Tab-separated table of C-alpha atoms and ligand atoms in Angstrom:
chain	number	residue	atom	x	y	z
A	1	MET	CA	131.049	20.162	-16.510
A	2	SER	CA	127.431	21.279	-16.191
A	3	THR	CA	124.928	20.433	-18.900
A	4	GLN	CA	122.194	22.696	-20.192
A	5	ASN	CA	119.261	22.514	-17.739
A	6	THR	CA	118.990	18.799	-18.305
A	7	PRO	CA	116.517	16.712	-16.376
A	8	ASP	CA	118.976	13.811	-16.746
A	9	SER	CA	122.758	13.925	-16.741
A	10	ARG	CA	123.202	13.272	-20.492
A	11	ALA	CA	124.868	16.174	-22.293
A	12	ARG	CA	122.610	17.765	-24.883
A	13	ILE	CA	123.724	17.654	-28.537
A	14	ALA	CA	123.105	20.314	-31.181
A	15	ILE	CA	123.411	20.276	-34.953
A	16	VAL	CA	124.395	23.701	-36.306
A	17	THR	CA	124.693	24.294	-40.052
A	18	GLY	CA	127.348	26.775	-41.138
A	19	GLY	CA	129.184	26.453	-37.831
A	20	SER	CA	132.661	27.196	-39.171
A	21	ARG	CA	132.365	30.972	-39.152
A	22	GLY	CA	130.310	33.948	-37.976
A	23	ILE	CA	127.042	33.449	-36.110
A	24	GLY	CA	127.113	29.645	-36.464
A	25	ARG	CA	130.618	29.398	-34.996
A	26	ASN	CA	129.628	31.591	-32.072
A	27	THR	CA	126.518	29.465	-31.536
A	28	VAL	CA	128.569	26.239	-31.338
A	29	LEU	CA	130.918	27.837	-28.791
A	30	SER	CA	128.099	29.461	-26.793
A	31	LEU	CA	126.394	26.067	-26.589
A	32	ALA	CA	129.698	24.486	-25.525
A	33	ARG	CA	129.951	26.971	-22.638
A	34	ARG	CA	126.484	25.768	-21.578
A	35	GLY	CA	127.589	22.139	-21.624
A	36	VAL	CA	126.193	21.226	-25.059
A	37	ASP	CA	128.140	19.108	-27.583
A	38	SER	CA	127.728	19.901	-31.293
A	39	ILE	CA	127.809	18.378	-34.708
A	40	PHE	CA	128.292	21.325	-37.030
A	41	THR	CA	128.721	21.755	-40.753
A	42	TYR	CA	130.996	23.718	-43.008
A	43	ARG	CA	130.810	23.952	-46.784
A	44	SER	CA	134.418	24.434	-47.856
A	45	ASN	CA	136.456	25.915	-45.040
A	46	ARG	CA	137.840	22.794	-43.294
A	47	ALA	CA	140.620	24.729	-41.532
A	48	GLU	CA	138.144	27.144	-39.919
A	49	ALA	CA	136.000	24.184	-38.901
A	50	GLU	CA	138.992	22.535	-37.187
A	51	HIS	CA	139.577	25.746	-35.196
A	52	VAL	CA	135.990	25.564	-33.933
A	53	VAL	CA	136.442	21.922	-32.883
A	54	ALA	CA	139.571	22.969	-30.943
A	55	ALA	CA	137.815	25.964	-29.346
A	56	ALA	CA	134.901	23.752	-28.234
A	57	ALA	CA	137.412	21.325	-26.700
A	58	GLU	CA	138.955	24.235	-24.779
A	59	ALA	CA	135.462	24.881	-23.374
A	60	GLY	CA	135.378	21.237	-22.323
A	61	ARG	CA	132.891	20.015	-24.944
A	62	ARG	CA	133.008	17.787	-27.975
A	63	ALA	CA	132.299	19.072	-31.487
A	64	VAL	CA	132.295	17.132	-34.748
A	65	ALA	CA	132.712	19.011	-38.053
A	66	LEU	CA	131.007	17.548	-41.140
A	67	PRO	CA	131.124	18.915	-44.700
A	68	LEU	CA	127.745	19.831	-46.192
A	69	ASP	CA	126.458	22.016	-48.973
A	70	THR	CA	122.993	22.888	-47.690
A	71	GLY	CA	122.042	23.837	-51.237
A	72	ASP	CA	122.589	20.238	-52.402
A	73	SER	CA	119.588	18.290	-51.108
A	74	ALA	CA	120.717	15.194	-53.072
A	75	SER	CA	123.553	14.842	-50.543
A	76	PHE	CA	121.313	14.887	-47.463
A	77	ASP	CA	120.845	11.093	-47.181
A	78	ARG	CA	124.633	10.677	-47.107
A	79	PHE	CA	124.865	13.488	-44.555
A	80	VAL	CA	122.268	11.868	-42.286
A	81	GLY	CA	124.381	8.670	-42.372
A	82	GLU	CA	127.387	10.724	-41.265
A	83	VAL	CA	125.303	12.315	-38.500
A	84	ARG	CA	124.384	8.835	-37.229
A	85	GLN	CA	128.093	7.945	-37.055
A	86	ALA	CA	128.914	11.256	-35.352
A	87	LEU	CA	126.161	10.622	-32.778
A	88	THR	CA	127.662	7.205	-32.072
A	89	SER	CA	131.047	8.862	-31.511
A	90	LEU	CA	129.276	11.152	-29.009
A	91	ASP	CA	127.731	8.110	-27.273
A	92	ALA	CA	124.214	9.089	-28.379
A	93	GLN	CA	121.489	7.996	-30.778
A	94	ARG	CA	119.529	11.235	-30.953
A	95	PHE	CA	120.312	14.944	-30.920
A	96	ASP	CA	118.361	17.690	-29.150
A	97	TYR	CA	118.740	20.975	-31.018
A	98	LEU	CA	118.872	21.918	-34.708
A	99	VAL	CA	120.046	25.382	-35.769
A	100	ASN	CA	119.480	26.041	-39.479
A	101	ASN	CA	122.011	28.841	-39.878
A	102	ALA	CA	124.123	28.307	-43.050
A	103	GLY	CA	123.610	30.919	-45.709
A	104	THR	CA	124.987	33.287	-48.300
A	105	SER	CA	123.883	36.737	-49.349
A	106	LEU	CA	122.791	38.299	-52.608
A	107	HIS	CA	122.573	42.000	-53.345
A	108	ASN	CA	120.997	42.674	-56.695
A	109	ALA	CA	118.169	44.883	-57.903
A	110	PHE	CA	114.901	43.068	-58.564
A	111	ALA	CA	115.121	44.022	-62.247
A	112	GLU	CA	118.613	42.486	-62.555
A	113	THR	CA	118.152	39.307	-60.472
A	114	THR	CA	118.614	36.193	-62.611
A	115	GLU	CA	116.786	32.878	-62.450
A	116	ASP	CA	120.066	31.205	-61.452
A	117	GLU	CA	120.571	33.608	-58.541
A	118	LEU	CA	117.014	33.078	-57.299
A	119	ASP	CA	117.337	29.282	-57.617
A	120	THR	CA	120.630	29.310	-55.698
A	121	LEU	CA	119.113	31.279	-52.821
A	122	TYR	CA	116.022	29.061	-52.864
A	123	ARG	CA	118.159	25.919	-52.634
A	124	ILE	CA	120.329	27.198	-49.760
A	125	HIS	CA	117.878	29.271	-47.749
A	126	PHE	CA	114.600	27.429	-48.191
A	127	LYS	CA	114.711	24.029	-49.908
A	128	GLY	CA	117.846	23.053	-47.983
A	129	VAL	CA	116.354	24.018	-44.621
A	130	PHE	CA	113.070	22.270	-45.502
A	131	PHE	CA	114.520	18.921	-46.542
A	132	LEU	CA	117.464	18.837	-44.146
A	133	THR	CA	115.037	19.304	-41.251
A	134	GLN	CA	112.730	16.660	-42.736
A	135	LYS	CA	115.566	14.130	-43.131
A	136	LEU	CA	116.828	14.789	-39.591
A	137	LEU	CA	113.387	14.475	-37.943
A	138	PRO	CA	113.825	10.803	-36.967
A	139	LEU	CA	117.057	11.704	-35.171
A	140	ILE	CA	115.745	14.693	-33.172
A	141	ALA	CA	114.777	13.664	-29.673
A	142	ASP	CA	111.172	14.268	-28.659
A	143	GLY	CA	111.177	17.502	-26.630
A	144	GLY	CA	113.972	18.886	-28.819
A	145	ARG	CA	114.135	22.373	-30.264
A	146	ILE	CA	114.742	23.924	-33.677
A	147	VAL	CA	115.919	27.459	-34.485
A	148	ASN	CA	115.757	28.786	-38.032
A	149	ILE	CA	117.870	31.846	-38.779
A	150	SER	CA	116.057	34.569	-40.691
A	151	SER	CA	116.948	38.261	-40.985
A	152	GLY	CA	115.833	41.730	-39.932
A	153	LEU	CA	115.238	42.224	-43.665
A	154	THR	CA	111.886	40.460	-43.436
A	155	ARG	CA	110.610	43.348	-41.288
A	156	VAL	CA	112.382	46.337	-42.855
A	157	SER	CA	112.526	46.696	-46.616
A	158	MET	CA	115.632	47.741	-48.489
A	159	PRO	CA	116.313	47.772	-52.213
A	160	GLY	CA	118.476	44.977	-53.618
A	161	VAL	CA	117.375	42.111	-51.377
A	162	THR	CA	114.088	40.919	-52.905
A	163	ALA	CA	115.327	37.340	-53.449
A	164	TYR	CA	117.202	37.022	-50.125
A	165	ALA	CA	114.503	38.623	-47.964
A	166	SER	CA	111.745	36.597	-49.656
A	167	MET	CA	113.503	33.313	-48.862
A	168	LYS	CA	113.950	34.398	-45.251
A	169	GLY	CA	110.258	35.339	-45.154
A	170	ALA	CA	109.400	31.819	-46.328
A	171	ILE	CA	111.501	30.373	-43.502
A	172	GLU	CA	109.480	32.359	-40.983
A	173	VAL	CA	106.237	30.865	-42.299
A	174	LEU	CA	107.809	27.390	-42.327
A	175	THR	CA	108.820	27.902	-38.692
A	176	ARG	CA	105.265	28.617	-37.539
A	177	VAL	CA	103.679	25.737	-39.438
A	178	LEU	CA	106.424	23.347	-38.341
A	179	ALA	CA	105.833	24.346	-34.720
A	180	LYS	CA	102.224	23.169	-35.139
A	181	GLU	CA	103.208	19.886	-36.781
A	182	LEU	CA	105.995	19.041	-34.337
A	183	GLY	CA	104.147	20.177	-31.208
A	184	PRO	CA	102.781	16.663	-30.561
A	185	ARG	CA	106.403	15.476	-30.228
A	186	GLY	CA	107.148	18.315	-27.807
A	187	ILE	CA	109.517	19.922	-30.311
A	188	GLY	CA	109.594	23.750	-30.257
A	189	VAL	CA	110.457	25.724	-33.402
A	190	ASN	CA	111.417	29.411	-33.445
A	191	THR	CA	112.914	31.960	-35.814
A	192	VAL	CA	115.858	34.125	-34.774
A	193	ALA	CA	116.186	37.190	-36.997
A	194	PRO	CA	119.555	38.933	-36.568
A	195	GLY	CA	120.055	42.579	-37.486
A	196	ALA	CA	123.251	43.566	-39.304
A	197	ILE	CA	126.090	41.530	-37.789
A	198	ALA	CA	129.823	42.078	-38.385
A	199	THR	CA	130.831	38.762	-40.002
A	200	ASP	CA	132.229	37.606	-43.380
A	201	PHE	CA	128.651	37.739	-44.693
A	202	SER	CA	128.098	39.916	-47.786
A	203	GLY	CA	131.848	40.135	-48.297
A	204	GLY	CA	132.309	41.344	-44.711
A	205	MET	CA	130.377	44.507	-45.550
A	206	VAL	CA	129.026	45.334	-42.082
A	207	ARG	CA	132.401	44.650	-40.437
A	208	ASP	CA	134.836	46.049	-43.031
A	209	ASN	CA	133.051	48.911	-44.792
A	210	PRO	CA	133.306	51.874	-42.378
A	211	GLU	CA	130.442	53.711	-44.077
A	212	VAL	CA	128.064	50.745	-43.798
A	213	ASN	CA	129.191	50.077	-40.223
A	214	LYS	CA	128.494	53.702	-39.265
A	215	ARG	CA	125.084	53.692	-40.978
A	216	VAL	CA	124.097	50.509	-39.144
A	217	ALA	CA	125.234	52.022	-35.827
A	218	GLU	CA	123.094	55.117	-36.468
A	219	MET	CA	120.026	52.966	-37.197
A	220	THR	CA	120.477	50.913	-34.036
A	221	ALA	CA	119.097	51.911	-30.636
A	222	LEU	CA	122.166	50.510	-28.861
A	223	GLY	CA	124.396	52.549	-31.177
A	224	ARG	CA	126.637	49.999	-32.909
A	225	ALA	CA	126.589	47.122	-35.390
A	226	GLY	CA	126.033	43.647	-33.980
A	227	GLU	CA	128.814	41.120	-33.339
A	228	PRO	CA	128.525	37.314	-33.527
A	229	ASP	CA	128.771	37.336	-29.736
A	230	ASP	CA	125.528	39.343	-29.615
A	231	VAL	CA	123.649	36.495	-31.311
A	232	GLY	CA	125.238	33.112	-30.506
A	233	PRO	CA	124.622	33.316	-26.727
A	234	MET	CA	121.004	34.302	-27.375
A	235	ILE	CA	120.457	31.250	-29.605
A	236	ALA	CA	122.080	29.007	-27.000
A	237	ALA	CA	119.836	30.514	-24.309
A	238	LEU	CA	116.721	30.167	-26.482
A	239	LEU	CA	117.463	26.469	-26.889
A	240	SER	CA	117.680	25.888	-23.139
A	241	ASP	CA	114.832	24.534	-21.036
A	242	ASP	CA	114.418	27.994	-19.467
A	243	ASN	CA	112.859	29.052	-22.792
A	244	ARG	CA	110.876	25.878	-23.428
A	245	TRP	CA	107.538	27.747	-23.586
A	246	VAL	CA	108.771	30.153	-26.279
A	247	ASN	CA	107.445	28.541	-29.451
A	248	ALA	CA	106.510	29.491	-33.027
A	249	GLN	CA	107.991	32.973	-32.500
A	250	ARG	CA	110.131	35.314	-34.579
A	251	ILE	CA	112.636	36.977	-32.267
A	252	GLU	CA	114.731	39.819	-33.632
A	253	VAL	CA	118.264	40.153	-32.244
A	254	SER	CA	119.467	43.494	-33.523
A	255	GLY	CA	120.170	45.839	-30.633
A	256	GLY	CA	116.980	47.644	-31.685
A	257	MET	CA	117.653	48.250	-35.375
A	258	MET	CA	115.181	50.532	-37.132
A	259	VAL	CA	112.586	50.457	-34.356
B	1	LIG	P1	129.146	33.952	-42.561
B	1	LIG	O1	129.375	34.269	-44.006
B	1	LIG	O2	130.058	34.533	-41.542
B	1	LIG	O3	129.166	32.369	-42.359
B	1	LIG	C1	128.356	31.568	-43.183
B	1	LIG	C2	128.446	30.135	-42.749
B	1	LIG	O4	127.541	29.392	-43.555
B	1	LIG	C3	129.829	29.521	-42.945
B	1	LIG	O5	130.028	28.556	-41.940
B	1	LIG	C4	129.716	28.844	-44.318
B	1	LIG	O6	130.570	27.710	-44.472
B	1	LIG	C5	128.266	28.390	-44.284
B	1	LIG	N1	127.664	28.267	-45.602
B	1	LIG	C6	127.418	29.229	-46.494
B	1	LIG	N2	126.810	28.732	-47.583
B	1	LIG	C7	126.652	27.408	-47.350
B	1	LIG	C8	126.118	26.332	-48.089
B	1	LIG	N3	125.602	26.477	-49.318
B	1	LIG	N4	126.134	25.116	-47.533
B	1	LIG	C9	126.647	24.926	-46.313
B	1	LIG	N5	127.201	25.898	-45.564
B	1	LIG	C10	127.203	27.112	-46.100
B	1	LIG	O7	127.624	34.343	-42.309
B	1	LIG	P2	126.851	34.797	-40.978
B	1	LIG	O8	127.351	34.056	-39.825
B	1	LIG	O9	126.828	36.264	-40.924
B	1	LIG	O10	125.365	34.332	-41.362
B	1	LIG	C11	124.769	33.200	-40.782
B	1	LIG	C12	123.268	33.266	-41.043
B	1	LIG	O11	122.764	34.485	-40.515
B	1	LIG	C13	122.867	33.231	-42.520
B	1	LIG	O12	121.720	32.435	-42.672
B	1	LIG	C14	122.537	34.685	-42.824
B	1	LIG	O13	121.588	34.777	-43.866
B	1	LIG	C15	121.980	35.142	-41.492
B	1	LIG	N6	122.041	36.580	-41.247
B	1	LIG	C16	123.252	37.249	-41.230
B	1	LIG	C17	123.272	38.610	-40.995
B	1	LIG	C18	124.534	39.396	-40.975
B	1	LIG	O14	124.454	40.644	-41.033
B	1	LIG	N7	125.701	38.780	-40.884
B	1	LIG	C19	122.033	39.361	-40.760
B	1	LIG	C20	120.840	38.559	-40.762
B	1	LIG	C21	120.858	37.219	-41.005
B	1	LIG	P3	132.125	27.850	-44.993
B	1	LIG	O15	132.880	28.554	-43.905
B	1	LIG	O16	132.631	26.468	-45.183
B	1	LIG	O17	132.049	28.651	-46.262
């Protein structure tokens, strides 16, 4: 089994949050096809996570599923302990790639958005990414790479997403500053900003609501809504050594949505 552009023969290892479904799941499996093992997280859906472990095994790679609520930073020390054990089970002490992907949506008008809703999004989409990355820093190999998942909604403005889009905007700033701070360790940090992708996200709106799906297709240069398989392989490719000089960038993966 080939490994991802590795200078040595050791298989690379990724940590992907929210790897049980949607874009995260596809990322784990795309990495597996490139010879990368994964430790990935799920919040509640253990059965889906087990399917991903089995699918990675079919691709000839190992995957370990760990439960994590990325909105609960108090649990991160425990999680890091579990990551250490998972690394041992993968015959490694460090991992190479971190994909901060887990997330939930919120559609509410600015005037109606509550403090609780804003705090929840802050905890999952910003504070969680900030402190999870911080806690995992000692375990990321020098020369590793980080991808933070943002959204096309930081570039195009739509009503009803002030809280969500603002948190994603904060992640883009974090990405650039982090790239500066981690550069001395050879660690690259980039943002991937998907357009509208047909997943369970937002109650499966892009996938299951024919009107929304059609509207997205009309706004998109390539004429359809995105699928997880339009994004996961791109993230896996971005993490490879072929893209090692791409750093501190925001890359939109949308088929040309609203250009
Ligand atoms: P899905 O709803 O399909 O999957 C979300 C994943 O995140 C699941 O694995 C879920 O775990 C996990 N998750 C959700 N909340 C938490 C939490 N609090 N703690 C830990 N894990 C959590 O979403 P997508 O794949 O579509 O979205 C992935 C990322 O892409 C998100 O950050 C989203 O904001 C972003 N994005 C999505 C777009 C889209 O149109 N789909 C567009 C632009 C950006 P479990 O299965 O256990 O619930």
